[in-house]
Coordinates of C-alpha atoms in Angstrom, one line a residue:
X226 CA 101.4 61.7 32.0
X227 CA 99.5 58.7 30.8
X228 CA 96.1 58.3 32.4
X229 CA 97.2 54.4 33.7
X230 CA 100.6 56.1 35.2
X231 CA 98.4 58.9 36.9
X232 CA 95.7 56.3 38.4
X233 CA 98.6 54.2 39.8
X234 CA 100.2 57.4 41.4
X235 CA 96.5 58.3 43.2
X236 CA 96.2 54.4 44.0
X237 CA 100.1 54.6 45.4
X238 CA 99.0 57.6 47.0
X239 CA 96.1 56.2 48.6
X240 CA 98.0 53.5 49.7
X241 CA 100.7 55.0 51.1
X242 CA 98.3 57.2 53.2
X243 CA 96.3 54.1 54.4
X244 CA 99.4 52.5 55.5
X245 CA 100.7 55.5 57.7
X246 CA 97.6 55.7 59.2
X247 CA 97.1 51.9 60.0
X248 CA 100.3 52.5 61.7
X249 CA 99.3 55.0 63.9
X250 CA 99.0 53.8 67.1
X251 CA 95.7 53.9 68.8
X252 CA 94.8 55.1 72.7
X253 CA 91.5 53.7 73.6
X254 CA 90.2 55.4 76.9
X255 CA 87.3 54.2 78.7
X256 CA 85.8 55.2 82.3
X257 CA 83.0 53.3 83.5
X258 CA 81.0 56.8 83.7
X259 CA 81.1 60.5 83.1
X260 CA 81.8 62.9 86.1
X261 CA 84.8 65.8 87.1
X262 CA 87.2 63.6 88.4
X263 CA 87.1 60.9 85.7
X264 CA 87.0 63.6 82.9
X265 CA 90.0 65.4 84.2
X266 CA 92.0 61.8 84.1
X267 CA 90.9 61.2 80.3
X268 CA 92.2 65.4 79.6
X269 CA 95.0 64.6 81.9
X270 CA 96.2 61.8 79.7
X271 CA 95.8 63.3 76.6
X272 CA 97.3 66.3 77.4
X273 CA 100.3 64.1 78.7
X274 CA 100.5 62.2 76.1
X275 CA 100.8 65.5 73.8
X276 CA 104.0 66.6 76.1
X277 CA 105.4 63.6 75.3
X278 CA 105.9 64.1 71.6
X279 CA 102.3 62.6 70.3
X280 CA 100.3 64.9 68.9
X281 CA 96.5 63.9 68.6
X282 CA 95.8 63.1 64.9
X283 CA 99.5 63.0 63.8
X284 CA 100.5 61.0 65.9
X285 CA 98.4 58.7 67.9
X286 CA 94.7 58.7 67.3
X287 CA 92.1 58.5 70.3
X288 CA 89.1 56.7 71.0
X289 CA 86.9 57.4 73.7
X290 CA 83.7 55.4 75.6
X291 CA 82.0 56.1 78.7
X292 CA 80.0 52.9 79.8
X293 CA 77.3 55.3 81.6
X294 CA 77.3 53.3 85.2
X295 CA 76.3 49.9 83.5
X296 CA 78.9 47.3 84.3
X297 CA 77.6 45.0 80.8
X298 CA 78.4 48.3 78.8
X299 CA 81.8 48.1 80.3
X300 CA 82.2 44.4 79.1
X301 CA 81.3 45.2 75.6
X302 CA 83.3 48.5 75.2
X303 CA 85.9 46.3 76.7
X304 CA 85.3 43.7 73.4
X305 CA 84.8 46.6 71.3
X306 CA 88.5 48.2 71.9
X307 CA 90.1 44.6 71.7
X308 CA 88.3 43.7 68.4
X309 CA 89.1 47.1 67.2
X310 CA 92.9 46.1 68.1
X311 CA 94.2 49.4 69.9
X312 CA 97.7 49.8 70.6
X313 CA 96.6 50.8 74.6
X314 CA 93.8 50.6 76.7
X315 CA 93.6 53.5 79.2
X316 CA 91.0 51.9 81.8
X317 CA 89.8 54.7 84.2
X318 CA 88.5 53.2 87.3
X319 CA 88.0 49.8 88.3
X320 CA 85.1 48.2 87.0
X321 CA 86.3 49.5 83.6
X322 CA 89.7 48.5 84.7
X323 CA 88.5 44.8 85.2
X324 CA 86.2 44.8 81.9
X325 CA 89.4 45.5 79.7
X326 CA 91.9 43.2 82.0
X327 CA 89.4 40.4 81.4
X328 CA 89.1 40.8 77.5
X329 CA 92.6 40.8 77.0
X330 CA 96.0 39.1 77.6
X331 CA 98.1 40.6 74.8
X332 CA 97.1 44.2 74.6
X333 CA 98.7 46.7 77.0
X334 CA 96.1 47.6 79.6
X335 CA 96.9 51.1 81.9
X336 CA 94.8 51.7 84.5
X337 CA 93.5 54.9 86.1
X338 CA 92.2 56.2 89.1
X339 CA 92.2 52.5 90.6
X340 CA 92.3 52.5 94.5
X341 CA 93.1 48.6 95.1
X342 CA 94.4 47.3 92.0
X343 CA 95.9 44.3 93.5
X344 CA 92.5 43.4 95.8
X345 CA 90.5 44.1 91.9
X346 CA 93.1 41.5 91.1
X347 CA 94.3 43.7 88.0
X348 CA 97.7 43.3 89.3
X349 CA 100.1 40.6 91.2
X350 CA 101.6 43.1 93.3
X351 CA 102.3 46.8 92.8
X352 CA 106.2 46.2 92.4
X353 CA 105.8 43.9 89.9
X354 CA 102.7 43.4 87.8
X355 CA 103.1 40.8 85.8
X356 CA 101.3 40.6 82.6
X357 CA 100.1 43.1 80.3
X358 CA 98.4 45.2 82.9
X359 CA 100.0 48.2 85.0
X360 CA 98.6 52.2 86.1
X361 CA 98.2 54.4 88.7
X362 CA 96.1 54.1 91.9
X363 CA 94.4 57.1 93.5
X364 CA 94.4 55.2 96.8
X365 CA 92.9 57.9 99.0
X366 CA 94.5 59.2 101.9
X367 CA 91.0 58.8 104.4
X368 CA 93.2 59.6 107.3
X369 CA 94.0 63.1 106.3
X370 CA 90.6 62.9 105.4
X371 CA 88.5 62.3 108.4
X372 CA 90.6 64.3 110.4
X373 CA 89.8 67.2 108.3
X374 CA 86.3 66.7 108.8
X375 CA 87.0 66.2 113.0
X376 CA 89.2 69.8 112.1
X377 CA 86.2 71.6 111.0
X378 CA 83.2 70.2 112.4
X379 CA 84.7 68.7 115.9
X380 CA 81.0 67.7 117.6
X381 CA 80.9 65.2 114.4
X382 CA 80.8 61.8 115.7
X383 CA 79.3 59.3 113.5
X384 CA 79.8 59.6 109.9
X385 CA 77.4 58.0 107.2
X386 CA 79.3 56.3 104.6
X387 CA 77.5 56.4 100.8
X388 CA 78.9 53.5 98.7
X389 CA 78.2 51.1 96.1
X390 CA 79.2 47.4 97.8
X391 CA 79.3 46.4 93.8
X392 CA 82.6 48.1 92.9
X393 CA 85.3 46.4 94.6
X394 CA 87.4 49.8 95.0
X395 CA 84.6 50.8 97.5
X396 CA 84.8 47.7 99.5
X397 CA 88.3 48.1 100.1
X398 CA 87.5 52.2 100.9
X399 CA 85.0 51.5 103.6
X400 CA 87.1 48.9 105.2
X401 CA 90.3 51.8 105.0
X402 CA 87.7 54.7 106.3
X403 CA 86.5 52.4 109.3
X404 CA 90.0 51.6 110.6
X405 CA 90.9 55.6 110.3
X406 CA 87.7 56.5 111.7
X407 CA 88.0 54.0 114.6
X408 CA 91.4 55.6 115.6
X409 CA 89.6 58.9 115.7
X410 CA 86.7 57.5 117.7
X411 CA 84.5 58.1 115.1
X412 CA 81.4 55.8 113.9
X413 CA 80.8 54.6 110.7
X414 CA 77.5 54.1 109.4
X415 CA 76.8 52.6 105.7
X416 CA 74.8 54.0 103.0
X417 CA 74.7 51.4 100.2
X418 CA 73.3 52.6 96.7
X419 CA 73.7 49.8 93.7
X420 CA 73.0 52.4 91.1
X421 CA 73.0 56.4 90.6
X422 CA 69.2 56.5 91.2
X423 CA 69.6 55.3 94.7
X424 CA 72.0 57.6 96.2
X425 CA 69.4 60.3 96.9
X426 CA 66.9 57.6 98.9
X427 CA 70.6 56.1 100.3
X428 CA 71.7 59.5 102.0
X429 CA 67.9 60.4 103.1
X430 CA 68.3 56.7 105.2
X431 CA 71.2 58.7 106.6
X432 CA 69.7 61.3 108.6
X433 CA 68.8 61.3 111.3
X434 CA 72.0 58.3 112.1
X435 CA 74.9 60.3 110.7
X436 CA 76.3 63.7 111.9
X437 CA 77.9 64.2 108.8
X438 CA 78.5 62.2 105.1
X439 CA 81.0 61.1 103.3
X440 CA 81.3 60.2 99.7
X441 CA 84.5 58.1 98.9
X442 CA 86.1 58.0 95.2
X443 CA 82.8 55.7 94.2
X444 CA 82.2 56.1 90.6
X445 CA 78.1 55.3 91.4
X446 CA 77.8 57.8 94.3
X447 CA 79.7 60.7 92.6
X448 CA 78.1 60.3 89.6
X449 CA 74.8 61.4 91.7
X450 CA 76.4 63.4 93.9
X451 CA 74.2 66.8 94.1
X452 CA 71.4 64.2 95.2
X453 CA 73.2 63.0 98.0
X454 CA 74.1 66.9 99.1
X455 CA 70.4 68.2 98.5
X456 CA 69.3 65.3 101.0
X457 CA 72.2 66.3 103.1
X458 CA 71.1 70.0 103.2
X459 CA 67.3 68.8 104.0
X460 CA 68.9 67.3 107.2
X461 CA 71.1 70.1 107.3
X462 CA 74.6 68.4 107.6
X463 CA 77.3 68.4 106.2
X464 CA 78.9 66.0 102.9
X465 CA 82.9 65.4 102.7
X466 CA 84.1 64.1 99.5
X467 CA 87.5 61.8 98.8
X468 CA 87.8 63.7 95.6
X469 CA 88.0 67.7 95.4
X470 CA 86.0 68.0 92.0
X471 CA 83.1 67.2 94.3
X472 CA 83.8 70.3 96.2
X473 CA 82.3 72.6 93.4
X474 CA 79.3 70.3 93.6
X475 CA 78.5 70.8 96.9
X476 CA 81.2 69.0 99.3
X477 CA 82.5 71.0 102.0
X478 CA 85.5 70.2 102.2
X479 CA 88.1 67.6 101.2
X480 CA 91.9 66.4 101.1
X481 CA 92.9 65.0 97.9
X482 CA 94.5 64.3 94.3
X483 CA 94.2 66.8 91.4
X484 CA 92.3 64.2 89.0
X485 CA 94.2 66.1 86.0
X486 CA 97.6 65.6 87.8
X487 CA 96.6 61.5 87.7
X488 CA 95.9 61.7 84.1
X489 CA 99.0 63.6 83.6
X490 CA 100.7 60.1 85.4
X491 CA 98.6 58.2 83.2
X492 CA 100.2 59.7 80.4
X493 CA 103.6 58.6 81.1
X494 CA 102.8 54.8 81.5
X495 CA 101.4 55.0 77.8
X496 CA 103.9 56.6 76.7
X497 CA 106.6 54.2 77.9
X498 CA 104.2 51.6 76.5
X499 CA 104.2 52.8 72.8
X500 CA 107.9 53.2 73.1
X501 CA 108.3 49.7 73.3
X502 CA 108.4 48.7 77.1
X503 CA 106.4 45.9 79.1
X504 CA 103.8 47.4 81.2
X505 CA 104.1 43.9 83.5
X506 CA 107.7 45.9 83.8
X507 CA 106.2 48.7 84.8
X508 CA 105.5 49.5 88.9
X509 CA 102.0 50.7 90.0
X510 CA 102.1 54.6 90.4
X511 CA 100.5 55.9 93.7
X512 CA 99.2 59.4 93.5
X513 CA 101.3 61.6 95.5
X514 CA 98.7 65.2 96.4
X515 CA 97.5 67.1 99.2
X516 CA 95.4 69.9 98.0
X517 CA 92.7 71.1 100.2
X518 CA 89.5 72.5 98.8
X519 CA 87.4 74.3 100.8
X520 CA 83.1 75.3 99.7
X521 CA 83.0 78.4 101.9
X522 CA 79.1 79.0 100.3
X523 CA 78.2 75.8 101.5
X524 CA 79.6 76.4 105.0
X525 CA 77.6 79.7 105.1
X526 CA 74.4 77.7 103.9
X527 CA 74.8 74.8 106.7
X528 CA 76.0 77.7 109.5
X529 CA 79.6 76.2 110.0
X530 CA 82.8 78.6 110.5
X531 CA 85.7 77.4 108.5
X532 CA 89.0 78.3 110.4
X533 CA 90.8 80.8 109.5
X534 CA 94.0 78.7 109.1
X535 CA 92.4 76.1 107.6
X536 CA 91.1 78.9 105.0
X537 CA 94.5 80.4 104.6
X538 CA 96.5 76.6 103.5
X539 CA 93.6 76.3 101.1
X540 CA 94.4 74.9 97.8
X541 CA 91.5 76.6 96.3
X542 CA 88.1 77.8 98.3
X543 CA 84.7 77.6 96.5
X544 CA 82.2 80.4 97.5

């Protein structure tokens, strides 16, 4: 073969290869920080996203950027994924969420583990989103919640609230845990922390107030959140978490979502997205889950008896 014909069959080659991969399409997942529950979300939707026929690498190619806490990293990963022109924008939780909604109006934008995505104003109304911006919220169910903590520690009567009044998902959670709590006459007592190095200073102010804590689905708190159980321990009560992952990290107890099963939803948004359809189409999914986790170690370590029936409907049970 002539040497010209053989350079222009490398360059065609090349080419070709540069092409297929340009059309690719490419998942860009962010999370506004790095814990369990937001972890299991980004796993959830890639493994979801596998079942549905697109295999990493072959595919659909990922990207991946944790903004660390900081709300101005969020904003220029945000910039960063939209410059980069990514087919999708997985968002987990909302400040991440309302980074990427605000950078774009023509990329697809799914959200994840949102709990008010029409209050964060990512969304006209869960029926119908409108725009280029749909997901799944992980609204928690604090009902089932406090009454689990009423179910195993009865004499509790105030509870100390640890939350970040900078994410708007947490303002709308304390406002939800203060209505269930009022209908199960217990008090509510805040514990505001800004950043991850407050929380431990934030749960110390609760002692001594609170007969017990609890730690709703705030990025800030459970990215700290063996702080906030070592100062709960020092006072010797208990900490109840929104989110099981927390369990193995010192909750005693909580009611909640499998964080992989959200991802796993995730997945199926993005994958109706890369097929073609309108995510402003596409309905908010609420995550449906009940599992109960149980930290029997830290019940021994605080002096509590779990009940035996609450033990035996256990989803899983820490020691």
């Amino acid at each position: 073969m002539h040497k010209g014909t053989i350079v222009g069959a490398l360059a065609g080659l090349l080419l070709g290869a540069g092409l297929a991969q340009a059309q690719t399409p490419k998942v860009a997942i962010t999370a506004i920080v790095d814990h369990p529950a937001l972890e299991a979300v980004r796993d959830g939707v890639k493994e979801g996203l596998a079942k549905a026929g697109y295999a990493e690498g072959k595919d659909v190619t990922f990207v991946y950027e944790s903004a660390q806490g900081q709300a101005p990293t969020a904003v220029q990963i945000a910039r960063q994924f939209v410059g980069d022109k990514a087919s999708v924008i997985v968002a987990i939780s909302t400040p991440s969420a309302q980074a990427v909604a605000s950078a774009t109006k023509s990329i697809p934008v799914i959200f994840s583990a949102v709990t008010d995505p029409v209050g964060a104003q990512l969304v006209k109304s869960a029926e119908k989103p409108g725009g280029n911006v749909t997901g799944v919220s992980d609204m928690a169910p604090f009902a089932d919640q406090l009454a689990l903590v009423k179910e195993i520690t009865p004499n509790v009567k105030t509870i100390g609230v640890l939350f970040n009044p900078g994410e708007a998902n947490s303002v709308t959670s304390l406002a939800m845990i203060k209505a269930a709590a009022e209908k199960l006459g217990l008090a509510v007592v805040e514990g505001p922390a800004t950043k991850s190095a407050e929380v431990q200073a934030a749960a110390r102010g609760l002692i001594g107030k609170a007969d017990a804590l609890f730690v709703p689905t705030d990025n800030t708190i459970v990215s700290a959140f063996e702080a906030a159980v070592g100062a709960a321990q020092q006072g010797k009560i208990p900490v109840y978490a929104a989110d099981t992952d927390s369990v193995a990290r010192g909750a005693l107890a909580s009611v909640g979502f499998n964080y992989k099963q959200i991802g796993l939803e995730t997945a199926e948004l993005v994958a109706k997205v890369l097929k073609g359809e309108n995510p402003g189409d596409l309905p908010v999914v609420f995550a449906q889950g009940t599992d109960l986790y149980l930290n029997k170690g830290m019940a021994a370590k605080l002096g509590i008896t779990l009940p035996e029936a609450l033990v035996a409907r256990a989803t899983k049970v820490v020691d």
